[in-house]
CSV table of C-alpha atoms and ligand atoms in Angstrom, one decimal:
chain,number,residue,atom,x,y,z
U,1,UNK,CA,-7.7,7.8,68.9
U,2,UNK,CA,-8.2,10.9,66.9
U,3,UNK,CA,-8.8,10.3,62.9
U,4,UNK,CA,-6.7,13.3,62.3
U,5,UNK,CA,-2.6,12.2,62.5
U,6,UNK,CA,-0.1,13.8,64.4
U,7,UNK,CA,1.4,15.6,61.4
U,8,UNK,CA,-2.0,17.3,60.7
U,9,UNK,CA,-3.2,18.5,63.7
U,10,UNK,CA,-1.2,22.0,63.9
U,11,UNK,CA,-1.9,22.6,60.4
U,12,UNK,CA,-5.5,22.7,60.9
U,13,UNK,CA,-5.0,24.6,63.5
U,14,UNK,CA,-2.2,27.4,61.7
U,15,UNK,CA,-5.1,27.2,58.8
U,16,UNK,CA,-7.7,28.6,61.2
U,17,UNK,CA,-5.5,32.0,61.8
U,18,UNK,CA,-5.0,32.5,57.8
U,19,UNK,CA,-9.0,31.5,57.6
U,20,UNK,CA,-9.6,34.2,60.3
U,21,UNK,CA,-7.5,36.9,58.3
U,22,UNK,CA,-9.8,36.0,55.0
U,23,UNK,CA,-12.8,36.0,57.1
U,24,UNK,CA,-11.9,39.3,58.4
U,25,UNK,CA,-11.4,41.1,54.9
U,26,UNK,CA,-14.8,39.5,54.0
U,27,UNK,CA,-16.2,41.2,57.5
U,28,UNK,CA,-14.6,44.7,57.0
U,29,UNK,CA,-16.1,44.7,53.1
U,30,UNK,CA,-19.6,44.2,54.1
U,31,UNK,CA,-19.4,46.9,56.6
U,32,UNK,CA,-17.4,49.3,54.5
U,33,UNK,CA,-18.0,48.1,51.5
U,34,UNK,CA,-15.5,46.1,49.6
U,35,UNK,CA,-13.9,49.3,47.8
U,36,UNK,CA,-13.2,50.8,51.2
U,37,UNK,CA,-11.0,47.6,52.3
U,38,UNK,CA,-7.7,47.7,51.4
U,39,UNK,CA,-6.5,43.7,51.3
U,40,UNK,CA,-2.7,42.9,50.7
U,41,UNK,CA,-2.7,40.1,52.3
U,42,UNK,CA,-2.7,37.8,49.8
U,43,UNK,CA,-0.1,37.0,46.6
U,44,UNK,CA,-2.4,36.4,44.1
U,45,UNK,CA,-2.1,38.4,40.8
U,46,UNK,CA,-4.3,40.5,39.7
U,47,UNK,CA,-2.6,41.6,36.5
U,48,UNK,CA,-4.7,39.3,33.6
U,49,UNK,CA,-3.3,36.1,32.2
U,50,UNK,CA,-1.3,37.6,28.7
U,51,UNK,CA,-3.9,37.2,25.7
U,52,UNK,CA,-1.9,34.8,24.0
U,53,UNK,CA,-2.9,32.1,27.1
U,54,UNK,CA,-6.5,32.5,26.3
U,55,UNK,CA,-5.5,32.1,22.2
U,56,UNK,CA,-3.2,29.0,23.2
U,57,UNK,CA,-6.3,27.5,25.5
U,58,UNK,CA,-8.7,27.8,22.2
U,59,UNK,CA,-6.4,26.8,19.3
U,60,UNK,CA,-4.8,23.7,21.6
U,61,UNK,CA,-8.3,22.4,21.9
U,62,UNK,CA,-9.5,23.4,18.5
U,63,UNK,CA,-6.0,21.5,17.5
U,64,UNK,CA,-4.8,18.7,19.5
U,65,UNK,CA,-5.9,15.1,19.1
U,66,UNK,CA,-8.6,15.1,22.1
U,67,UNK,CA,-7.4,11.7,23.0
U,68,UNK,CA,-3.8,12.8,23.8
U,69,UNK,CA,-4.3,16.5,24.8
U,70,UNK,CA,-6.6,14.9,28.2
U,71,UNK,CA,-4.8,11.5,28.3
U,72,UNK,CA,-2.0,10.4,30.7
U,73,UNK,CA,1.4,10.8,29.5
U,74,UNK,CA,4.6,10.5,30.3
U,75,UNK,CA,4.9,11.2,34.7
U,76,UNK,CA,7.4,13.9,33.2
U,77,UNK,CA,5.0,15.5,30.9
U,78,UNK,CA,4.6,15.9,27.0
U,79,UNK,CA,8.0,15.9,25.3
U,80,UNK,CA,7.3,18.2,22.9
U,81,UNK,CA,6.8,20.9,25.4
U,82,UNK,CA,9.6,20.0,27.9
U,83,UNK,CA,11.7,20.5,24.5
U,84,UNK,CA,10.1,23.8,24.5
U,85,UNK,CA,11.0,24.7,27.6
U,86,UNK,CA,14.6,23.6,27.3
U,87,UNK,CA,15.0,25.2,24.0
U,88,UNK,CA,14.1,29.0,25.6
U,89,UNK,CA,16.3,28.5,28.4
U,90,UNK,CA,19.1,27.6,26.4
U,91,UNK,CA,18.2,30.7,24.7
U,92,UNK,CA,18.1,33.4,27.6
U,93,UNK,CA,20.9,31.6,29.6
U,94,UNK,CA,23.3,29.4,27.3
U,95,UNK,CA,22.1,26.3,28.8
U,96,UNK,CA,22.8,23.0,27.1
U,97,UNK,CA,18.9,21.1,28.4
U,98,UNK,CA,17.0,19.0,26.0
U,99,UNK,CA,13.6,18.0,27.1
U,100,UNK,CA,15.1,15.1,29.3
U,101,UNK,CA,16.2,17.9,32.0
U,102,UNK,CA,12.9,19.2,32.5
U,103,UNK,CA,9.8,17.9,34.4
U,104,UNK,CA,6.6,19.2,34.4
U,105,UNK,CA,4.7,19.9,38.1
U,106,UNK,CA,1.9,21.2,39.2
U,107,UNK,CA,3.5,24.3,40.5
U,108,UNK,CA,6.4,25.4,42.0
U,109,UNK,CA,4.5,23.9,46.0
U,110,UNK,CA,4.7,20.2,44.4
U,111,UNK,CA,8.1,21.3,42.0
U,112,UNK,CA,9.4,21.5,46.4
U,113,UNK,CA,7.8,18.5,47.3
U,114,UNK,CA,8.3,16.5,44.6
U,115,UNK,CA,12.6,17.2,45.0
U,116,UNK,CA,12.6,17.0,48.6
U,117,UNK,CA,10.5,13.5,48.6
U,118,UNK,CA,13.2,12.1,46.0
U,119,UNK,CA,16.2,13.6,48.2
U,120,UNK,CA,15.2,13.3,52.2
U,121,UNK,CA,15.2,10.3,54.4
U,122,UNK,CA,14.2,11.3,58.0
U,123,UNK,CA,16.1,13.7,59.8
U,124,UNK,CA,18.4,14.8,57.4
U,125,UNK,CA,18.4,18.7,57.0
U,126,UNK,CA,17.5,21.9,54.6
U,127,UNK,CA,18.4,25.1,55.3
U,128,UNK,CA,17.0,28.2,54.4
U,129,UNK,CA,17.1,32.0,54.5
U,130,UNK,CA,14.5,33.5,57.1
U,131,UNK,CA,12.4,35.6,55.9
U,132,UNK,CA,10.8,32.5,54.1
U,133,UNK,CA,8.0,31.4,52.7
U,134,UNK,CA,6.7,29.4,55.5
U,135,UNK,CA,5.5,26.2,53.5
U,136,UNK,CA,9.0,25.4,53.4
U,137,UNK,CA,8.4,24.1,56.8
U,138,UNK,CA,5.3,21.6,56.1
U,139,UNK,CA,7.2,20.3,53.1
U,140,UNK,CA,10.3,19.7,54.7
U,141,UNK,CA,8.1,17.8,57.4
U,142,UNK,CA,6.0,15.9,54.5
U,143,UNK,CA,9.7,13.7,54.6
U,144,UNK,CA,10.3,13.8,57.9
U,145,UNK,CA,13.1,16.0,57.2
U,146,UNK,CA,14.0,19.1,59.5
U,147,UNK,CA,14.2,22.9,58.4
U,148,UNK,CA,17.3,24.5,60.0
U,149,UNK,CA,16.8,28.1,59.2
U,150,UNK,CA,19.4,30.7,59.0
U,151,UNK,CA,18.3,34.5,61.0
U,152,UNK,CA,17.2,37.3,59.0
U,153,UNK,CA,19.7,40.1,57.6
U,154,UNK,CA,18.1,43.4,57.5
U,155,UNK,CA,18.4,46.0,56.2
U,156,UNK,CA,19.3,44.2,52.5
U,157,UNK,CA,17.8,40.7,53.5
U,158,UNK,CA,20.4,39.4,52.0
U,159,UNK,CA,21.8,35.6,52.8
U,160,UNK,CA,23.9,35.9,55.5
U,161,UNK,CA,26.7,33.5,55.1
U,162,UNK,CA,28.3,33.3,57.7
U,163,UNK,CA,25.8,31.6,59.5
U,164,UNK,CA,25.3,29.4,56.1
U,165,UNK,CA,28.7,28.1,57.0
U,166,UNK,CA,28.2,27.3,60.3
U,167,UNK,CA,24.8,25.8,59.6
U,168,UNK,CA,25.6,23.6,56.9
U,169,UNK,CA,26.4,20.2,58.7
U,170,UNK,CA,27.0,16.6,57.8
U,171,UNK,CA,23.1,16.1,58.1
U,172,UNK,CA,22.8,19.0,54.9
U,173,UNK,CA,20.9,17.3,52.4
U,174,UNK,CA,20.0,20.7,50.1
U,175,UNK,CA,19.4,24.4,51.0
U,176,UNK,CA,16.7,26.5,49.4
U,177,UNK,CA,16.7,29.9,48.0
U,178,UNK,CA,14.4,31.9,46.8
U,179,UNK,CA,15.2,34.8,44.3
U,180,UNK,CA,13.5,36.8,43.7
U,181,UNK,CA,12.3,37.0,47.1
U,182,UNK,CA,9.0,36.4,48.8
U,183,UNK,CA,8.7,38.5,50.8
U,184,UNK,CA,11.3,41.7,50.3
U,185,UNK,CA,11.5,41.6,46.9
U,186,UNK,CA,15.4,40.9,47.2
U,187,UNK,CA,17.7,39.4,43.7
U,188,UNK,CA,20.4,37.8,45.0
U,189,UNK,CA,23.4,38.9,42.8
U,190,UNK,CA,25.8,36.5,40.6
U,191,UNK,CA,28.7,37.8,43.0
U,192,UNK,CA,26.1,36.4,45.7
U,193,UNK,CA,25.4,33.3,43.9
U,194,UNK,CA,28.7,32.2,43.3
U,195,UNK,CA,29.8,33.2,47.2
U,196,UNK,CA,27.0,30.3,47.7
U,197,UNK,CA,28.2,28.0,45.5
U,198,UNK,CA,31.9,28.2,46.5
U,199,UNK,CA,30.7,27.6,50.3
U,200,UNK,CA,28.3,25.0,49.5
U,201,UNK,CA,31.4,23.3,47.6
U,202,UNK,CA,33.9,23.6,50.1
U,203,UNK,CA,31.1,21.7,52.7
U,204,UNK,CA,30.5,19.0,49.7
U,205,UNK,CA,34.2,17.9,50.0
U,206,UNK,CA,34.3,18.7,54.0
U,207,UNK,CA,31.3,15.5,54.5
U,208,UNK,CA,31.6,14.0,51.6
U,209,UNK,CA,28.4,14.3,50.0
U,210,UNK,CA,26.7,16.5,47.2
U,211,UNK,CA,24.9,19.2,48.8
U,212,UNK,CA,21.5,20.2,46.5
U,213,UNK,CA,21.1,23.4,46.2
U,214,UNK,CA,17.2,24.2,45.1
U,215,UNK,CA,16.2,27.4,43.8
U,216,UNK,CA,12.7,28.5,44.1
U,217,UNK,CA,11.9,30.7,41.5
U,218,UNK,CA,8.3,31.3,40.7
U,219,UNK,CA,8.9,35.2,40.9
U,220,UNK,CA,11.8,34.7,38.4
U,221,UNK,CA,10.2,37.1,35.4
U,222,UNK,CA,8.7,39.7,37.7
U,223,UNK,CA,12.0,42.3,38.0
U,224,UNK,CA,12.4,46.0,38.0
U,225,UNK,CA,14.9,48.2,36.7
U,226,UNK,CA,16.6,45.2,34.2
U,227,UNK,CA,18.1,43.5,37.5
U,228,UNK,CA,19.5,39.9,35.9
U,229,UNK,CA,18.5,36.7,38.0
U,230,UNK,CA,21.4,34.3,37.5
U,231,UNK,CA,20.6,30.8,36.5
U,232,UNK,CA,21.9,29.4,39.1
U,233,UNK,CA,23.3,26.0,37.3
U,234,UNK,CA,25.9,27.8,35.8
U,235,UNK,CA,27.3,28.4,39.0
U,236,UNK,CA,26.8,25.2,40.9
U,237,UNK,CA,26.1,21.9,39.7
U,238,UNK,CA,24.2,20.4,42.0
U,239,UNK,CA,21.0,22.4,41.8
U,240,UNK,CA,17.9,22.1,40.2
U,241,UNK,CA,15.2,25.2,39.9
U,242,UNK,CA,12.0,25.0,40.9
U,243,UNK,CA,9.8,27.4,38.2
U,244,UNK,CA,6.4,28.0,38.5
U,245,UNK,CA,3.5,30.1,35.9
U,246,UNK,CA,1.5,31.0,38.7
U,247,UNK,CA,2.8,34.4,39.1
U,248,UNK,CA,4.5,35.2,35.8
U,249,UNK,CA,1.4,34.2,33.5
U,250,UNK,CA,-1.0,35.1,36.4
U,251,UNK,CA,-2.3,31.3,36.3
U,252,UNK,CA,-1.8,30.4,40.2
U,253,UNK,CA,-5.3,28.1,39.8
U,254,UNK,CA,-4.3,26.4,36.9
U,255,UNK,CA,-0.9,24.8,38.7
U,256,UNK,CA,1.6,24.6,36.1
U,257,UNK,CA,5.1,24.9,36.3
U,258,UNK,CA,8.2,22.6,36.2
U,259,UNK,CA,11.6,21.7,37.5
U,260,UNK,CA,15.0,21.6,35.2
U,261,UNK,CA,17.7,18.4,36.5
U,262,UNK,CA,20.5,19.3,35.2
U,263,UNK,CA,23.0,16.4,33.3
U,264,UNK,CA,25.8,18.1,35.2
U,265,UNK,CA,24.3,17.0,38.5
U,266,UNK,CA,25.8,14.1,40.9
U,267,UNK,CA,23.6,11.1,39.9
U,268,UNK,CA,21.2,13.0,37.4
U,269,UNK,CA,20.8,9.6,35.9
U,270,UNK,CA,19.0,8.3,38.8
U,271,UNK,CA,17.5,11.3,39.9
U,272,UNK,CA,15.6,12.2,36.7
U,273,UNK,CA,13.9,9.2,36.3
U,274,UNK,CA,13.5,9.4,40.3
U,275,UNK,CA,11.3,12.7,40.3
U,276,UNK,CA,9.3,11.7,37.9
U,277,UNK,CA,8.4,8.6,40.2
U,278,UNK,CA,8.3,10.9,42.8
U,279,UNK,CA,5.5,12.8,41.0
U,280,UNK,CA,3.4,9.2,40.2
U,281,UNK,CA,3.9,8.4,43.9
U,282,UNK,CA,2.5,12.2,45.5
U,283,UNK,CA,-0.6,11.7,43.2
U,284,UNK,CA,-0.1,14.1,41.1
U,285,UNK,CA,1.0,12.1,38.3
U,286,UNK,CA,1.6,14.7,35.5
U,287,UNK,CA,1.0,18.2,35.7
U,288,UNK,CA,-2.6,19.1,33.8
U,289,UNK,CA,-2.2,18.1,30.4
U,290,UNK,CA,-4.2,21.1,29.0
U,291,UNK,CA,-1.5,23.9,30.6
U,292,UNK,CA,1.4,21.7,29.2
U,293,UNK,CA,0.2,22.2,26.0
U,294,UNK,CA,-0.6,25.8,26.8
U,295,UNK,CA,2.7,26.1,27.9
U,296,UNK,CA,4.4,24.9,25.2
U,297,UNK,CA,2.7,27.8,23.2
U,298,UNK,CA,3.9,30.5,25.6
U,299,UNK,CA,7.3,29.2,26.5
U,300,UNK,CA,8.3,33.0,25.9
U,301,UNK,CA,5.3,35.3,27.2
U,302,UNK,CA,5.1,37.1,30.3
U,303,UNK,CA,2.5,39.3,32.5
U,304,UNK,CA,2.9,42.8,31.5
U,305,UNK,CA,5.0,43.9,34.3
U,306,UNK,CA,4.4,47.4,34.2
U,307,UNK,CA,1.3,47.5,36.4
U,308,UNK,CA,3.5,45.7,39.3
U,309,UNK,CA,5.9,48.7,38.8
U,310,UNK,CA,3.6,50.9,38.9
U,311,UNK,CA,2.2,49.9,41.8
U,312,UNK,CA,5.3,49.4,43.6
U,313,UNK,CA,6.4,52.9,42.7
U,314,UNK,CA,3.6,54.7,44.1
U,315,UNK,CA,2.9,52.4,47.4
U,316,UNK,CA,7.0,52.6,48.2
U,317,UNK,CA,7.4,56.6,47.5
U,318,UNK,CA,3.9,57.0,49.6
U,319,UNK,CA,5.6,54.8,52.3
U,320,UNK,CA,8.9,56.4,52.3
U,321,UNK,CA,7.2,59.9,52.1
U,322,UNK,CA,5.0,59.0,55.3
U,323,UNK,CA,8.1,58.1,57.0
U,324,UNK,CA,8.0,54.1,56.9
U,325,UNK,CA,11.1,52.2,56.4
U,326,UNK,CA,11.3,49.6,53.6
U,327,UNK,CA,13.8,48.7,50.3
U,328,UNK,CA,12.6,49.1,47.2
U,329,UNK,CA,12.2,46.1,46.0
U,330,UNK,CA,14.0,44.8,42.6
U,331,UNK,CA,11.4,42.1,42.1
U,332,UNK,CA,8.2,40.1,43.0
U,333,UNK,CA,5.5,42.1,44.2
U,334,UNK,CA,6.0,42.3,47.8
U,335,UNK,CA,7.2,45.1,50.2
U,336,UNK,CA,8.6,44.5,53.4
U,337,UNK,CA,8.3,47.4,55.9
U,338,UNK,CA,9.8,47.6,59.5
U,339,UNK,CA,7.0,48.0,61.8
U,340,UNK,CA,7.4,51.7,63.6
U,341,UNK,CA,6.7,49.9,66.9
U,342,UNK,CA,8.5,47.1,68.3
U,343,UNK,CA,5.3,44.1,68.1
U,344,UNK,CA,4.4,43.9,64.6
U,345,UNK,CA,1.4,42.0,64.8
U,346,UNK,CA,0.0,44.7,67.2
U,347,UNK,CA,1.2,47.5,64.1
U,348,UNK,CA,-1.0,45.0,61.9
U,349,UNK,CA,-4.3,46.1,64.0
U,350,UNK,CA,-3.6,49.5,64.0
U,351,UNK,CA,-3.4,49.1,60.4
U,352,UNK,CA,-6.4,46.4,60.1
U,353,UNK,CA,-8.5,49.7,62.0
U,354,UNK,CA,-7.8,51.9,59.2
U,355,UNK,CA,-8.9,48.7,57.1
U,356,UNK,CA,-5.8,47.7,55.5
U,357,UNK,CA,-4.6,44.2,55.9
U,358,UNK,CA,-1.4,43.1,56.0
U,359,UNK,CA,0.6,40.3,56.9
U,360,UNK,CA,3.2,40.3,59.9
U,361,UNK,CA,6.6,39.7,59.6
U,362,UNK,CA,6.6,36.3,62.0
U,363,UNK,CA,4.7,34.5,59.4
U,364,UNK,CA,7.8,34.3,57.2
U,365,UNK,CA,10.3,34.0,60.7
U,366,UNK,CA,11.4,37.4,60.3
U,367,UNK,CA,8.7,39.4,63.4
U,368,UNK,CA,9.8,43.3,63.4
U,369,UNK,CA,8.9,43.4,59.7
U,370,UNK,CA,5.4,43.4,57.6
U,371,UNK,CA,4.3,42.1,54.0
U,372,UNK,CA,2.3,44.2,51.6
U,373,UNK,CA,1.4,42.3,48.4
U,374,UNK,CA,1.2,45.0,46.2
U,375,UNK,CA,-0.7,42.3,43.3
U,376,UNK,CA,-3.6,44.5,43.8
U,377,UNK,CA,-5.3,47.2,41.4
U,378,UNK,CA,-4.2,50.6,41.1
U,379,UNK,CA,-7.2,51.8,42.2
U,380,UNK,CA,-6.8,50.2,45.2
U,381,UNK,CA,-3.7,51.5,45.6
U,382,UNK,CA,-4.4,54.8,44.3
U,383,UNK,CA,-7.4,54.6,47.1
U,384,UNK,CA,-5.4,53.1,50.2
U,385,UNK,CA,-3.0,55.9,50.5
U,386,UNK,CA,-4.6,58.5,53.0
U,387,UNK,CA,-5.8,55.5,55.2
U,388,UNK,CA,-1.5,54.2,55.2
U,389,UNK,CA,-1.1,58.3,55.7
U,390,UNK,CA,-3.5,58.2,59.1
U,391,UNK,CA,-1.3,54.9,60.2
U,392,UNK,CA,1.3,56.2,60.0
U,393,UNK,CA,0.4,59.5,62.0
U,394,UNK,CA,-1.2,57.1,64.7
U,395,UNK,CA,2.1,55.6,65.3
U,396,UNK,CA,3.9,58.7,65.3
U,397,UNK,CA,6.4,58.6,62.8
U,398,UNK,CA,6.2,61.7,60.7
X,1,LIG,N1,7.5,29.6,46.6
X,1,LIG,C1,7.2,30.8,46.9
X,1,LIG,C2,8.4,31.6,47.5
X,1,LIG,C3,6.0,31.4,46.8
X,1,LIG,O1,5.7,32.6,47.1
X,1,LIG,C4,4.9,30.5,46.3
X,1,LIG,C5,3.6,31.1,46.1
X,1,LIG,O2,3.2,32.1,46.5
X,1,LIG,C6,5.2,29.2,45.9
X,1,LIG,C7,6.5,28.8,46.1
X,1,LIG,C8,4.2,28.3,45.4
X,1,LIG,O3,3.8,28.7,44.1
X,1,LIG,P1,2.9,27.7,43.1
X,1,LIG,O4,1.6,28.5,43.0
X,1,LIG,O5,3.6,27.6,41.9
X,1,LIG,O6,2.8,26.4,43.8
């Protein structure tokens, strides 16, 4: 009998293939040297952490009582920085939260699991929009829940509904959305939201059940051109968000982020009280003290976005100019190209010869289609365009 259960066994064996693409950046720099690779595979920023985190890391230390700033709390976190949180939401988006709606997680990957181990018993479903961030997958499968996704809608990657309607069944525990979108950048519009929250509605009262919906939203500050993200609890009441300060405080090692339960939703009572458990019981317990606190300085600073629009400017326009096919994206820092042949993962060779990796479309269930995580520097950018010019020309599409 093997020590390794069931459950695990393919996700050692996925991790091997993400390993291999790490291993082969690492193989390509020592050849080439590391300036001559041009890695987007990965979505970690590279735009510093604002100054004001490294001020709030030195005066929360310098300030706090040292027995409370690294002692257990609350499973929901400190209550002064929940209230923090709650009071700038109300402010952007004319919320009504007090520090009772929000709970602090250690990211937006255990802000998922912690809703979906409160919500699932086995079997019952969560649909998504393909592409998706693939960990939706495992965490669904952490509950022994199932992931019913719905198929891709390019060219605009936007939801199709349709299919959410026939999708949606009396097994439909919640659905998941992600907006700003990993990977095509995509904002789903308030006309969009509220199309979703009027089917999602109609199904509630077809089955006779609430229907969660949970909104993902770690890319949530990172937008272009003042595109608004709606809050999507204005328009539905049974959601929660899922927020994150991985990406918009560049902090993605320091997991912090948090999830707002609104009063409005169907059994909040229980359910607040019930994913805070759920935190205590996944081992996590509270989210790290220490970034609470930092938190609760910062509740209103962001990563300076202009290097991401730079970037994406001057990697889409190169793109578009060498003939590739991609949307501009209105937020996150992703671009998602067609591939100019038909097998994307083969186009992701071609490209890995001219040393660029990039990841192919089929590891967010959308194959045709590739990811460029444009988190890099501009030098890097700046640097990778003749070697995207000579891809291009290889596959014949200027
Ligand atoms: N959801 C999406 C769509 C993501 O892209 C990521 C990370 O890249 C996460 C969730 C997890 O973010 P965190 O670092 O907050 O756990």
């Amino acid at each position: 009998m093997s020590l390794l259960s069931k459950k695990m066994q393919p996700l050692v064996e996925n991790n091997s293939a993400i390993r291999a693409m790490f291993e082969e950046g690492k193989r390509l720099a020592s050849i080439y040297g590391a300036e001559n690779v041009y890695d987007f595979s990965l979505g970690n920023p590279n735009v510093p952490a604002p100054k004001e985190v490294k001020e709030a890391i030195i005066s929360v230390v310098e300030e706090e009582n040292s027995n409370v700033l690294h002692g257990y709390m609350s499973n929901a976190g400190f209550e002064d920085v929940r209230n923090a949180i709650a009071q700038s939401l109300n402010q952007r988006f004319q919320t009504t939260f007090s520090y009772n709606n929000i709970l602090m997680t250690v990211g937006a990957a255990s802000g998922l699991n912690i809703v979906l181990k409160t919500i699932l018993n086995p079997g019952e479903e969560v649909v998504t929009f393909a592409p998706y961030f693939l960990e939706y997958g495992n965490y669904v499968n952490n509950y022994d829940g199932k992931l019913v996704v719905i198929s891709p809608n390019p060219p605009s990657f936007l939801p199709k509904l349709e299919e959410l309607k026939e999708k949606v069944t009396e097994k439909t525990k919640a659905i998941i959305i992600n907006s700003p979108h990993n990977p095509t950048g995509v904002i789903y519009s308030e006309e969009i939201i509220r199309q979703l929250a009027s089917i999602l509605e109609e199904k509630e009262k077809q089955y006779g059940h609430s229907i969660l919906l949970i909104s993902d939203e770690p890319y949530r500050e990172l937008v272009y051109d003042n595109v608004q993200v709606p809050f999507v609890t204005k328009y539905y009441k049974n959601a929660v968000v899922v927020y994150s300060y991985s990406k918009s405080l560049s902090l993605p090692g320091e997991r912090i982020g948090y999830i707002v339960i609104p009063d409005e939703l169907e059994q909040s009572q229980a359910l607040i009280p019930a994913m805070a458990i759920a935190n205590r019981v996944l081992g996590c317990v509270n989210a790290p003290s220490l970034m609470q606190k930092v938190i609760g300085r910062c509740v209103n600073v962001n990563v300076d976005i202009g290097f991401y629009e730079r970037n994406r400017n001057e990697l889409y326009n190169h793109l578009i100019s060498c003939g590739f096919d991609c949307a501009k994206p209105e937020g996150a820092f992703y671009l998602f190209v067609k591939s100019p042949i038909e097998d994307e993962r083969e186009f992701c060779r071609l490209a890995k010869e001219e040393n660029i990796l990039i990841v192919p479309g089929s590891s967010f269930a959308c194959p045709g289609y590739v990811r460029i995580a444009y988190c890099v520097s501009y030098e890097m950018i700046k640097s990778s365009l003749p070697a995207f010019k000579r891809l291009a020309e290889k596959c014949n599409i200027n």
